[in-house]
mmCIF file of C-alpha atoms in Angstrom:
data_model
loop_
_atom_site.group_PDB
_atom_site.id
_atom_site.type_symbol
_atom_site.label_atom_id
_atom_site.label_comp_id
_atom_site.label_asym_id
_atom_site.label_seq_id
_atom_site.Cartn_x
_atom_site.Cartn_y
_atom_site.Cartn_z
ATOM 1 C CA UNK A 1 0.000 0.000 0.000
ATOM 2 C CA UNK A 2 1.117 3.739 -0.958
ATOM 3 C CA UNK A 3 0.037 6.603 0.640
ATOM 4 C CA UNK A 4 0.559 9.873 -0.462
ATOM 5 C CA UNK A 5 -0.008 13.257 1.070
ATOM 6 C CA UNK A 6 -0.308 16.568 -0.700
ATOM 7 C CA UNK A 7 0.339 20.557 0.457
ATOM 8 C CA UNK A 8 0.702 23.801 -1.496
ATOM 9 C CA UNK A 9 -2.551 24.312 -3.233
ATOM 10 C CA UNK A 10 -4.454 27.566 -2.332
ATOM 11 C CA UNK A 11 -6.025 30.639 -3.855
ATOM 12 C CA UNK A 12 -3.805 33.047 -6.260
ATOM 13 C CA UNK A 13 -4.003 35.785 -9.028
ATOM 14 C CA UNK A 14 -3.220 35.448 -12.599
ATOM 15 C CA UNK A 15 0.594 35.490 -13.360
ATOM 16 C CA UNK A 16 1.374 34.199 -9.299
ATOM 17 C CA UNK A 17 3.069 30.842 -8.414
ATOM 18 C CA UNK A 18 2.427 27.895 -6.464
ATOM 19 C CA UNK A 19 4.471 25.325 -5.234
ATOM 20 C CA UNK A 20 2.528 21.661 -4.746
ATOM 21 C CA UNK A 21 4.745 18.913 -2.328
ATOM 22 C CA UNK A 22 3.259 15.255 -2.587
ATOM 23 C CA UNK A 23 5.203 12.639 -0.105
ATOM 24 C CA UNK A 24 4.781 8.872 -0.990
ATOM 25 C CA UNK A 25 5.137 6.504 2.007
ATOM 26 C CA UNK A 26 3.959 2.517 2.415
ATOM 27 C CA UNK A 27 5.443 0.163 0.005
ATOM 28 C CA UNK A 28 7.420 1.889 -2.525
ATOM 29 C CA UNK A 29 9.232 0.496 -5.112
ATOM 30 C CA UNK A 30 12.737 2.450 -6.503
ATOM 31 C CA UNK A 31 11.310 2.518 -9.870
ATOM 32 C CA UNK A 32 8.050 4.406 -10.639
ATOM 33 C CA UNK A 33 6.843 7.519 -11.610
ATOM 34 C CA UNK A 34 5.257 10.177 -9.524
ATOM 35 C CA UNK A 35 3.098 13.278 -11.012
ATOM 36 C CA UNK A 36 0.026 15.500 -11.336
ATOM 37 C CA UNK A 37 -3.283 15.423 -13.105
ATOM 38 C CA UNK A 38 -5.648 17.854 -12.363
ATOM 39 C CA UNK A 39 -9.690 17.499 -13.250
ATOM 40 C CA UNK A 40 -11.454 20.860 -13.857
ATOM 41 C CA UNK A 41 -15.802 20.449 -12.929
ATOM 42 C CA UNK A 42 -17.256 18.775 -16.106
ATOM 43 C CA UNK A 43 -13.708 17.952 -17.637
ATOM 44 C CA UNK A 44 -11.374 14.912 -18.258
ATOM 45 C CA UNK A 45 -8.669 14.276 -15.763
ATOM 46 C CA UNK A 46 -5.555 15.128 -17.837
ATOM 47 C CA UNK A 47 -1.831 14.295 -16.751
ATOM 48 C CA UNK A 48 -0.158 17.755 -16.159
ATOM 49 C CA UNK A 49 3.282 16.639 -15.737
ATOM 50 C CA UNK A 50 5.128 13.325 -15.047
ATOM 51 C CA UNK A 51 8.497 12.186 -13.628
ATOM 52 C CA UNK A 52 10.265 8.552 -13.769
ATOM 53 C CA UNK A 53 12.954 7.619 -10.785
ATOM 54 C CA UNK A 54 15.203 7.652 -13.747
ATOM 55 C CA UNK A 55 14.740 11.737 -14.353
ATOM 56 C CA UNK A 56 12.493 11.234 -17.439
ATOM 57 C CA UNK A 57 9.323 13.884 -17.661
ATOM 58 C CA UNK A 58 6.150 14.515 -19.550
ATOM 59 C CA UNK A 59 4.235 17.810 -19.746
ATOM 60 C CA UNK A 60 0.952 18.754 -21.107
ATOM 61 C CA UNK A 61 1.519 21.338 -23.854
ATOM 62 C CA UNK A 62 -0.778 24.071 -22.292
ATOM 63 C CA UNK A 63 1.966 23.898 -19.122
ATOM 64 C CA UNK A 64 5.374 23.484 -20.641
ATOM 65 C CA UNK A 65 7.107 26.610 -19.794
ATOM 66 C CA UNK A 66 5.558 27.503 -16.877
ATOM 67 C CA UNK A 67 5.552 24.355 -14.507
ATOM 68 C CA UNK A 68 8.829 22.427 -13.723
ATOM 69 C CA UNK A 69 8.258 19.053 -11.971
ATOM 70 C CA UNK A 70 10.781 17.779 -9.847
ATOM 71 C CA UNK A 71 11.730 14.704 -7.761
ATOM 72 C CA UNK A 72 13.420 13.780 -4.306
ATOM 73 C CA UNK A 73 14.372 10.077 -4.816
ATOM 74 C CA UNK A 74 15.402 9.755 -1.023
ATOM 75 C CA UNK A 75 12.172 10.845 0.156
ATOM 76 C CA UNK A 76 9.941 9.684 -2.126
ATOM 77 C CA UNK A 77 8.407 13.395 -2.449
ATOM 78 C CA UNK A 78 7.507 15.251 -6.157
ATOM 79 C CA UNK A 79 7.294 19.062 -6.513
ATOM 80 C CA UNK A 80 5.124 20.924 -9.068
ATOM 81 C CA UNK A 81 6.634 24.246 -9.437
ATOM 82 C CA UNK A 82 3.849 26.256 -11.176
ATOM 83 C CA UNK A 83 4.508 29.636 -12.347
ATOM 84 C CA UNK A 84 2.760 32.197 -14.662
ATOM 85 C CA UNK A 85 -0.596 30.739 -13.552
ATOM 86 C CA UNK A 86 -3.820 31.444 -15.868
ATOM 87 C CA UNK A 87 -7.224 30.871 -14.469
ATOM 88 C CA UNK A 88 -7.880 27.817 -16.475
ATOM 89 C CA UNK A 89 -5.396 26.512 -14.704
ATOM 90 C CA UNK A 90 -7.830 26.063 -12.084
ATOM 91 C CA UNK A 91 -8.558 22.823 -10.719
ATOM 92 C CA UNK A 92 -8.073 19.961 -8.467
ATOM 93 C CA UNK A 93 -4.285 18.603 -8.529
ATOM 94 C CA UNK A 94 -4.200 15.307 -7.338
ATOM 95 C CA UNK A 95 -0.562 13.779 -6.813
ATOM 96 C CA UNK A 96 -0.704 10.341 -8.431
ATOM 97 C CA UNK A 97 2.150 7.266 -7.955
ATOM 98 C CA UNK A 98 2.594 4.357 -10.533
ATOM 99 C CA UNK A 99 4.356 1.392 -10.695
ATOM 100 C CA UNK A 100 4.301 -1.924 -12.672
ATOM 101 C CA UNK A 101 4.838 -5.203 -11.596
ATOM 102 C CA UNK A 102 4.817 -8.377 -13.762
ATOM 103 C CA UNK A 103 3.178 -6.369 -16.323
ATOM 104 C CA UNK A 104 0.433 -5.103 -14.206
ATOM 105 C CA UNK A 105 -0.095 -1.599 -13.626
ATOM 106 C CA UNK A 106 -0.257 -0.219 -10.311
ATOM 107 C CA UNK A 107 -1.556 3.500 -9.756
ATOM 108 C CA UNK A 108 -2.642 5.249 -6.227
ATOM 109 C CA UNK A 109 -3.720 8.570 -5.895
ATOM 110 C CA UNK A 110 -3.318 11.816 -3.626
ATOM 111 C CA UNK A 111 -6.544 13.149 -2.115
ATOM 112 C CA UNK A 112 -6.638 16.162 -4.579
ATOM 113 C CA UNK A 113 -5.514 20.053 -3.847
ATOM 114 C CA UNK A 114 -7.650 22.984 -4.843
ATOM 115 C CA UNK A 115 -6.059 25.411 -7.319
ATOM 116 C CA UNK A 116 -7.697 28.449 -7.862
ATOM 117 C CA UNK A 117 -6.600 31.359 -10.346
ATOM 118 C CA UNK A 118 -8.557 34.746 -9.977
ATOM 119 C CA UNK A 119 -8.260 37.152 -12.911
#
């Protein structure tokens, strides 16, 4: 079992930052990948950004250039530095960790952060 606890979310203007933590603890495995989707009322849960053990990322285009994930191997703990925020950036950021295993996929999930952008 993985458990994973999020901070940083919060209320900001247009053009602020935020910076979301997420810790994993339980039964973690060296290789995985840690990130952030967010889900918007109405809309799709979309990956925002993504990070292997190994240093590989992903980014959604809208984001790239404005976020920079990051990654704490020793203590299990991502970062989503988030920068130049727009409010339809607004949403619920929810940290998720994924593993596989004998070819099965194994994904747990954060309890969600608010993000809000005012204009």
């Amino acid at each position: 079992q993985v458990q994973l606890v999020e901070s940083g979310g919060g209320l900001v203007q247009a053009g602020g930052s935020l910076r979301l933590s997420c810790a994993a603890s339980g039964s973690i495995f060296s290789r995985n990948t840690m990130g952030w989707y967010r889900q918007a009322p109405g809309k799709q849960r979309e990956l925002v950004a993504a990070m292997t053990s190994g240093g590989s990322t992903n980014y959604v285009d809208s984001v790239k250039g404005r976020f920079t994930i990051s990654r704490d191997n020793a203590k299990n703990t991502v970062y989503l530095q988030m920068n130049t925020l727009k409010p339809e950036d607004t949403a619920v950021y929810l940290c998720n960790y994924r593993r596989e295993w004998n070819n099965v996929v194994y994904n747990y999930w954060g309890q969600g952060t608010q993000v809000t952008v005012s204009s």
